[in-house]
Short mmCIF file of C-alpha atoms in Angstrom, two decimals:
data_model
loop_
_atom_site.label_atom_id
_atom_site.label_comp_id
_atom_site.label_asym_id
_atom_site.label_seq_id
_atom_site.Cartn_x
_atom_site.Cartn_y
_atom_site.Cartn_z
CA UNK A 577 132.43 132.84 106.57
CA UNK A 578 130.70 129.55 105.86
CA UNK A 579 132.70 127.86 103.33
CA UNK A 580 132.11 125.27 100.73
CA UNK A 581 135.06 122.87 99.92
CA UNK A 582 135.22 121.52 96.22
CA UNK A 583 137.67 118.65 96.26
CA UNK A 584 138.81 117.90 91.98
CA UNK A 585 140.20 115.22 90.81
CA UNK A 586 141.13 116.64 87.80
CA UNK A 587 144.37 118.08 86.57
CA UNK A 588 144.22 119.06 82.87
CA UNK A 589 146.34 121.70 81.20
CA UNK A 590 142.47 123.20 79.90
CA UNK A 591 140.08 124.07 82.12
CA UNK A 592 137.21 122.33 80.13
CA UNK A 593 133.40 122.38 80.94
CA UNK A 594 134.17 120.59 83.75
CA UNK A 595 136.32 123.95 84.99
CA UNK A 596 133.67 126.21 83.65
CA UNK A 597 131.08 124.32 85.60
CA UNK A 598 132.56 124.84 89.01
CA UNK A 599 133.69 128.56 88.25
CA UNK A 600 130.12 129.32 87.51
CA UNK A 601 129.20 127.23 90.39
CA UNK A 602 131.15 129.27 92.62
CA UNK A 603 129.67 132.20 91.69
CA UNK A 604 125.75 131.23 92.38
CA UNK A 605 127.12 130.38 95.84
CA UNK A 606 128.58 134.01 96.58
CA UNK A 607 125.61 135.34 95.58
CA UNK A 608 123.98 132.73 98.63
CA UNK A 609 126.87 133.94 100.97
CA UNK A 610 128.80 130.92 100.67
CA UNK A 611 132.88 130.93 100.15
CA UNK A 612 134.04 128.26 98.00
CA UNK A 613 137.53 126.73 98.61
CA UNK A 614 139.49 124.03 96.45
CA UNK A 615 141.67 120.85 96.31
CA UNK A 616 143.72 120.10 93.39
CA UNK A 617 145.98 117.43 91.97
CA UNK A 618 149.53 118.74 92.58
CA UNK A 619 150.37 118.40 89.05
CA UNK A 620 147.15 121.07 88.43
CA UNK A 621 148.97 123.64 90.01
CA UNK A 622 150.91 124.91 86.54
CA UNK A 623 147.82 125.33 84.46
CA UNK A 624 146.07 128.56 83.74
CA UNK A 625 142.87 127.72 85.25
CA UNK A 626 144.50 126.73 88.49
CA UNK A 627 146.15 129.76 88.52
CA UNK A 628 143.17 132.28 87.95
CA UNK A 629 141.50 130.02 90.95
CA UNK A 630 144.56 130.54 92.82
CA UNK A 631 144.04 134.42 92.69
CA UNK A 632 140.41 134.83 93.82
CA UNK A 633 140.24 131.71 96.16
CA UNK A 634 142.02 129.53 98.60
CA UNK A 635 143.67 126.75 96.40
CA UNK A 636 145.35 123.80 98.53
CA UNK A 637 147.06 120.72 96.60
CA UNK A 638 147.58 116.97 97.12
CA UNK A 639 149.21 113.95 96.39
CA UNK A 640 147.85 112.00 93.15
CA UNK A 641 150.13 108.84 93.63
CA UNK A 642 148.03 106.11 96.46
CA UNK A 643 146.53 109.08 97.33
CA UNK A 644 143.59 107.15 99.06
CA UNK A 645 145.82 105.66 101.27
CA UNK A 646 148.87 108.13 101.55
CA UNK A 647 148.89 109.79 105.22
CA UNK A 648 149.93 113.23 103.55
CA UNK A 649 146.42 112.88 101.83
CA UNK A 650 144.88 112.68 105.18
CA UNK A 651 147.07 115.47 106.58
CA UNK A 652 145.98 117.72 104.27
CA UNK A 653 142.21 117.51 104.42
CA UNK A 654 142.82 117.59 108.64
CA UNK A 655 144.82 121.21 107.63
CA UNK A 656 141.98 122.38 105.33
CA UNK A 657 138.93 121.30 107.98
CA UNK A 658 141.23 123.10 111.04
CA UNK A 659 142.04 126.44 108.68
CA UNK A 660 138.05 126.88 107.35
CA UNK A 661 134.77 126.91 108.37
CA UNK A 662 133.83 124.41 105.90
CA UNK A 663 130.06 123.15 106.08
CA UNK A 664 130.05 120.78 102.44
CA UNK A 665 132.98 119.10 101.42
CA UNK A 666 132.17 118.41 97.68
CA UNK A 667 134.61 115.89 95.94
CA UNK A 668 134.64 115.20 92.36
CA UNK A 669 136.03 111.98 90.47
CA UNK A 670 137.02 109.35 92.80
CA UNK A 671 140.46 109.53 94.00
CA UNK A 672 140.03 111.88 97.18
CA UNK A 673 136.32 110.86 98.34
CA UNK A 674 138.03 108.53 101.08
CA UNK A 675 140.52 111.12 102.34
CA UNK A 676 137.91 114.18 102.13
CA UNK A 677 135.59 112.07 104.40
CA UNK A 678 137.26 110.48 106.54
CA UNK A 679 138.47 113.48 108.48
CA UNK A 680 135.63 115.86 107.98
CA UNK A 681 134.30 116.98 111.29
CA UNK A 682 130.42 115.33 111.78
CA UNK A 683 128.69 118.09 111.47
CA UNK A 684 129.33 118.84 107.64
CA UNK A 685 127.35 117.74 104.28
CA UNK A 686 129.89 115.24 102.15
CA UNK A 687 128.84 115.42 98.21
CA UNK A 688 131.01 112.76 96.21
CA UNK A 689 130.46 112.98 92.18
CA UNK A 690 130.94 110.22 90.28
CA UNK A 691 131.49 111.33 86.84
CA UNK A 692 133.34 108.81 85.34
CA UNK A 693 132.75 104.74 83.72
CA UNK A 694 133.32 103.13 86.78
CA UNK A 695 131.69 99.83 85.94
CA UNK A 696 134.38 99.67 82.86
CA UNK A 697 137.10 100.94 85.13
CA UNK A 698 136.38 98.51 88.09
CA UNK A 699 136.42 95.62 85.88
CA UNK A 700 139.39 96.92 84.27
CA UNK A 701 141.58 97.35 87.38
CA UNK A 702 143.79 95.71 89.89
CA UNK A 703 142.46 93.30 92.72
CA UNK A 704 143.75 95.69 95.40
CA UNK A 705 142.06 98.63 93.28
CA UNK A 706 138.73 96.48 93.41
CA UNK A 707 138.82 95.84 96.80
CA UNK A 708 139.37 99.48 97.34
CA UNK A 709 136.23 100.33 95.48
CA UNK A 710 134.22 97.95 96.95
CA UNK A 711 135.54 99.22 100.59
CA UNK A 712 134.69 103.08 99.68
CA UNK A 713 131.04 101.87 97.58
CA UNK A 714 130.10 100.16 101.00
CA UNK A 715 127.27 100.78 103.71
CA UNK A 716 130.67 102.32 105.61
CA UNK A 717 129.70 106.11 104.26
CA UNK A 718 125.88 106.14 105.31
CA UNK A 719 126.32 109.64 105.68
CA UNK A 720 127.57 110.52 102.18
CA UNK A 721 125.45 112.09 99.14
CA UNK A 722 126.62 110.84 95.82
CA UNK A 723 125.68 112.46 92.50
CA UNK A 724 126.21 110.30 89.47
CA UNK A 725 126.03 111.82 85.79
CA UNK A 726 124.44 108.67 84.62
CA UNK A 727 121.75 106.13 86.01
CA UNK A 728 124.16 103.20 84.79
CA UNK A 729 126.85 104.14 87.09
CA UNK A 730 124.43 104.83 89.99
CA UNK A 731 123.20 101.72 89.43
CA UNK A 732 126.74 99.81 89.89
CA UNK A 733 127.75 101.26 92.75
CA UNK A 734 123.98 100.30 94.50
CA UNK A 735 124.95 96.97 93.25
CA UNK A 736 128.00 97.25 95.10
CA UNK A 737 126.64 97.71 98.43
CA UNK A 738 126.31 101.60 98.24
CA UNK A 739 122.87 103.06 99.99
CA UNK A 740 120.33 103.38 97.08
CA UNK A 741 118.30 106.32 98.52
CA UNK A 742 121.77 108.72 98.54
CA UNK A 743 122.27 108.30 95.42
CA UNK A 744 120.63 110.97 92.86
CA UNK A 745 121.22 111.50 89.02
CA UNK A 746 122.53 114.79 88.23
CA UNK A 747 123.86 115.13 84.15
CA UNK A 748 125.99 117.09 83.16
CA UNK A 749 125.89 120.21 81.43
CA UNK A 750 127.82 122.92 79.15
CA UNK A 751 128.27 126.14 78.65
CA UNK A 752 126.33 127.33 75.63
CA UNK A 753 127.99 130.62 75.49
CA UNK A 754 131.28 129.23 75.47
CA UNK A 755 130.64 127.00 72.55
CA UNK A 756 130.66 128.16 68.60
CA UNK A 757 128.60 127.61 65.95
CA UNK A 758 130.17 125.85 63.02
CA UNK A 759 129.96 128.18 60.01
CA UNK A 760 132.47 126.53 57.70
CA UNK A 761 132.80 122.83 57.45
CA UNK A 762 135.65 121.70 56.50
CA UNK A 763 136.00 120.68 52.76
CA UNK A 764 138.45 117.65 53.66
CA UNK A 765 136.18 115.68 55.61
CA UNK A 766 137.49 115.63 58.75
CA UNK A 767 136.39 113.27 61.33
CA UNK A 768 136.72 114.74 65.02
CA UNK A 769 137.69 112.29 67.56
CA UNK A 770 139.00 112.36 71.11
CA UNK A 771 141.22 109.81 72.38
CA UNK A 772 142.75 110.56 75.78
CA UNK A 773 141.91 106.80 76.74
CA UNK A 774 142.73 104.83 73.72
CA UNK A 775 140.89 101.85 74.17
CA UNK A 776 137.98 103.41 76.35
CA UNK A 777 137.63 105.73 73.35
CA UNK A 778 137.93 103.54 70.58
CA UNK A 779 140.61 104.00 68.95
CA UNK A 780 141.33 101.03 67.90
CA UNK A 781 138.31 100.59 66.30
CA UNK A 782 138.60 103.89 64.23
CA UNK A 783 141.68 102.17 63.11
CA UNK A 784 140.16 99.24 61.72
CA UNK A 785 137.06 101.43 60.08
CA UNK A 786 139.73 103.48 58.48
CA UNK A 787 141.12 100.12 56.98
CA UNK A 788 137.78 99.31 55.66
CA UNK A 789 137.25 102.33 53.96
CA UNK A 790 141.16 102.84 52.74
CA UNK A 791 140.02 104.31 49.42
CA UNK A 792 138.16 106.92 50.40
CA UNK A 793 138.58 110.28 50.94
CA UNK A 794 138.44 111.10 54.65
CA UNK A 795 140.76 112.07 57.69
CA UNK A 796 139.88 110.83 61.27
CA UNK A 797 141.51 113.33 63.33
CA UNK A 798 142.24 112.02 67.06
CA UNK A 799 143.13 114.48 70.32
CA UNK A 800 144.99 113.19 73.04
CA UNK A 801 148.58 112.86 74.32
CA UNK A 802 151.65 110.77 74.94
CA UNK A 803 149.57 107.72 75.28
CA UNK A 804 147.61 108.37 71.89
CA UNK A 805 150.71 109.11 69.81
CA UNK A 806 152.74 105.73 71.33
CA UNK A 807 149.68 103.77 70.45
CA UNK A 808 148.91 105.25 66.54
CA UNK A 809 152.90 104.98 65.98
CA UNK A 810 152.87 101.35 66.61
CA UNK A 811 149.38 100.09 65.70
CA UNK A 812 148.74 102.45 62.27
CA UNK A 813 150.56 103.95 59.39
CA UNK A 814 147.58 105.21 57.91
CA UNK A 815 147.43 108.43 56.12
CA UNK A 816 143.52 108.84 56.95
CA UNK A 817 144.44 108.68 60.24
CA UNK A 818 146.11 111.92 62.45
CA UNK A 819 146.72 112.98 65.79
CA UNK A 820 146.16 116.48 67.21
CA UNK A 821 147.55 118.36 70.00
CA UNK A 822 145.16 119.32 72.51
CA UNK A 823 143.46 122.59 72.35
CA UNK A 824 142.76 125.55 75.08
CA UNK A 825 140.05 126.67 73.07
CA UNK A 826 138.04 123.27 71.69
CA UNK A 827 136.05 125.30 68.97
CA UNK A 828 139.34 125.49 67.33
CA UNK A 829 138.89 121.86 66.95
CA UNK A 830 134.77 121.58 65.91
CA UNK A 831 135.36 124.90 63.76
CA UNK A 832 137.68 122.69 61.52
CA UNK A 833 135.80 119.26 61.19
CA UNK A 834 132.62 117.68 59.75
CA UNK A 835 131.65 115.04 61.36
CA UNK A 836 132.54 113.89 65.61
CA UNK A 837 133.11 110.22 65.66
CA UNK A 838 132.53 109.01 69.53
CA UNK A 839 132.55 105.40 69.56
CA UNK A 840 133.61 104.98 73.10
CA UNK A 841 133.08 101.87 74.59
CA UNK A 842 131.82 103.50 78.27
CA UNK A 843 131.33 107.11 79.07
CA UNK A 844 130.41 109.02 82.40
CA UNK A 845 128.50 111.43 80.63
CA UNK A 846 129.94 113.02 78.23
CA UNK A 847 131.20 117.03 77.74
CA UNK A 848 132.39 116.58 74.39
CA UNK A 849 129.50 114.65 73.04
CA UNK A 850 127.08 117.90 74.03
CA UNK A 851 129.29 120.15 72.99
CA UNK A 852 129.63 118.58 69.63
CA UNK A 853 125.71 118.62 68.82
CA UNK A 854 125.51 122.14 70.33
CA UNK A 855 128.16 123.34 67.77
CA UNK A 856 126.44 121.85 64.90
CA UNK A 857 128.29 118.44 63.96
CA UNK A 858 126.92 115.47 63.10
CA UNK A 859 127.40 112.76 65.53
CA UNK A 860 128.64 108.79 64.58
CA UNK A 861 127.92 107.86 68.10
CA UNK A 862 128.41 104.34 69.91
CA UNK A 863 124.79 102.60 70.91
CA UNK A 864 126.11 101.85 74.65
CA UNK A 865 123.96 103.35 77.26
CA UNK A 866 125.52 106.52 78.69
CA UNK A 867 125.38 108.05 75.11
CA UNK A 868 121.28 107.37 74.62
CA UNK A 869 120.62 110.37 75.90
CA UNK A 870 121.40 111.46 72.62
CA UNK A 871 118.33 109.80 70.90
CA UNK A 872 116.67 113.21 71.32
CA UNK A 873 118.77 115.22 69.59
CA UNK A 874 118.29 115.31 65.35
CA UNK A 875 122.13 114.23 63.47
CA UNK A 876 123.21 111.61 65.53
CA UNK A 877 124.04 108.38 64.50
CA UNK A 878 124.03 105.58 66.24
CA UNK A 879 126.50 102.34 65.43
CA UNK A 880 126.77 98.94 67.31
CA UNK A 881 129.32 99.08 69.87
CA UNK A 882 132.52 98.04 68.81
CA UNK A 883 131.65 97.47 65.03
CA UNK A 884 133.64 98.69 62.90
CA UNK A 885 132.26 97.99 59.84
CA UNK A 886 129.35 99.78 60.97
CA UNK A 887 131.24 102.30 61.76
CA UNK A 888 132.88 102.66 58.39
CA UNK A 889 129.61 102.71 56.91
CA UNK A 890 128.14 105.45 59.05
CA UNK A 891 131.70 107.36 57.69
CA UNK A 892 131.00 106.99 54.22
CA UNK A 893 127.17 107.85 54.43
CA UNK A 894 128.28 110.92 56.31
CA UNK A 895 131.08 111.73 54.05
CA UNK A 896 129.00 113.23 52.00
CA UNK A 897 125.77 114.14 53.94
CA UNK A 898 124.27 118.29 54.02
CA UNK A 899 123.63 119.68 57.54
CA UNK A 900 120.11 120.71 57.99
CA UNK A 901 120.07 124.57 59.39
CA UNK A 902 116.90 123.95 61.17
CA UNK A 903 118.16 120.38 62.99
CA UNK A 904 121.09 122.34 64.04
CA UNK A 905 118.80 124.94 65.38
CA UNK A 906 116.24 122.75 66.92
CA UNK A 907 119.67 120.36 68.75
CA UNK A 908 120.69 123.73 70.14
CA UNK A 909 116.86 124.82 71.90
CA UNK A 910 117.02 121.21 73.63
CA UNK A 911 120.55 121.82 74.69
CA UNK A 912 119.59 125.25 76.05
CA UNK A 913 116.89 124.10 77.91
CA UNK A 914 117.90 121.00 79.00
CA UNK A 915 121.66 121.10 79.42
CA UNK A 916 122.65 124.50 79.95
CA UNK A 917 125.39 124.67 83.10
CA UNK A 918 122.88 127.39 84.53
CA UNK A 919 120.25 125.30 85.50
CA UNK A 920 122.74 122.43 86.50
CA UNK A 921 123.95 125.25 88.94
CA UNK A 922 120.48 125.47 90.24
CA UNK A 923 120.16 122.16 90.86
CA UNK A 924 123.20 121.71 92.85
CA UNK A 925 122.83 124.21 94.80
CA UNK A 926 119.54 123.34 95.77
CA UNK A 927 120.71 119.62 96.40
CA UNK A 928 123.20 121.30 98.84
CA UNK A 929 120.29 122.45 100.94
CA UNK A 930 121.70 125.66 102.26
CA UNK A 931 120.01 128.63 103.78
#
């Protein structure tokens, strides 16, 4: 059976919109015929999403650690190529585009997604890292497809020596009917943030905002893990601000807030800022250019990036502001029709090209 390999990068205890995205993904291409086969992080193998994958699908797993330049990396992909009758190798996030293509046989399509800031990232990392990039962004894959989730990052790698007519923009999208309306907002003014990368996010600069404002009443509540909690326990003794534990279900999280504060300082595209809009919260939202493509939506407010004093401001005014039913509403149509993981399904599959 012709087979469709989807190489992820990503190894999260939840299964996300990134996870619903593929599953549904998978689907539209049994109904074309088309098997769909993965690679996964190792340390993936333990969540519940990995698992369910595991049952109805062939699930193989790989090295995270110099993974672009491990030989087991290599191995593997030479394993899954000889076991399948793969005809698109599909890899998402950067870590295993090298490997994937490298030993695919000639005659396959090779898809690699960027979804994440890599201009921030590559400036942000290691001369061996940046020579790395530069090495996989090269004229070296003229036979590769990339799909970026923002125009920006398309943009960087084409600066970078990557072929500018393989590149097409593809942004993400959600799924609607996984994502609750807010009914109840919370009386304690709570200030949703997520902070998995604390300085990518903006953490810091919550920090400082919630210094400005140190009288007022307010909570900024900030998800992430072991590298958010180290950071807050030696940079804050606020009481406005608290971390959370991350959630399975994230309308646990946007069910008990009023306002989403993302102030990151670069984005891909981002999941949480659609799914924040779509739910019904009002947005403080950082003015860099992978979040403008929020201009069209009604309750989102825009702040200089890395102010915080504009961003204290925004949290007073909103502190006290009275969500509109209908902008809620309208925010919701434009997500539908515009953002729904449906059509972004559609697309991709007819991107692939197959018969």
């Amino acid at each position: 059976m012709k087979t469709i390999l989807q190489t992820l990068a990503y190894a999260s205890p939840n299964c996300g919109n990134f996870i619903l995205s593929i599953t549904m993904l998978e689907q539209k291409l049994a109904e074309s015929g088309y098997k769909t086969i993965y690679a996964v992080p190792q340390r993936a193998g333990n969540s519940d999403w990995c698992k369910e994958m595991q049952s109805r699908t062939k699930v193989y797993f790989l090295p995270e650690k110099n993974a672009r330049i491990l030989p087991e990396t290599y191995s593997i992909f030479k394993k899954i190529y000889s076991e399948n009758d793969v005809v698109i190798a599909h890899s998402h996030f950067e870590l295993y585009d090298m490997p994937m293509t490298v030993t695919a046989p000639k005659n396959i399509k090779i898809y690699w997604h960027l979804h994440d800031a890599i201009e921030h990232d590559y400036y942000n990392s290691s001369i061996s890292r940046k020579l790395l990039t530069r090495i996989q962004y090269s004229r070296l894959f003229k036979r590769v497809k990339i799909l970026s989730v923002s125009n920006k990052h398309g943009a960087f790698i084409s600066k970078l020596g990557f072929c500018n007519k393989n590149i097409t923009n593809l942004p993400n999208a959600i799924n609607t009917k996984y994502i609750e309306k807010v009914q109840n907002y919370s009386d304690e003014h709570i200030f949703l943030m997520f902070g998995w990368s604390v300085y990518r996010k903006g953490v810091d600069l919550a920090i400082k905002a919630a210094e400005i404002l140190n009288n007022n009443e307010f909570k900024i509540a900030i998800v992430g893990g072991d590298e958010l909690k180290n950071y807050l326990c030696s940079n804050t003794t606020s009481s406005h601000i608290i971390a959370l534990t991350p959630e399975e279900n994230v309308n646990n999280l946007y069910q008990n807030s009023n306002v989403f504060l993302h102030i990151s300082r670069a984005e891909g595209q981002s999941y949480a800022l659609l799914e924040a809009i779509y739910a019904g919260l009002p947005v403080i939202c950082s003015d860099i250019s992978e979040n403008r493509f929020a201009k069209e939506f009604r309750n989102v407010f825009f702040v200089t990036n890395e102010n915080p004093d504009d961003i204290a401001n925004k949290i007073n005014f909103l502190s006290s502001y009275v969500v509109n039913d209908a902008d809620v509403e309208f925010n919701r149509k434009q997500i539908e029709e515009n953002y729904a993981i449906d059509s972004w399904c559609n697309q991709l599959v007819s991107l692939y090209n197959i018969k």
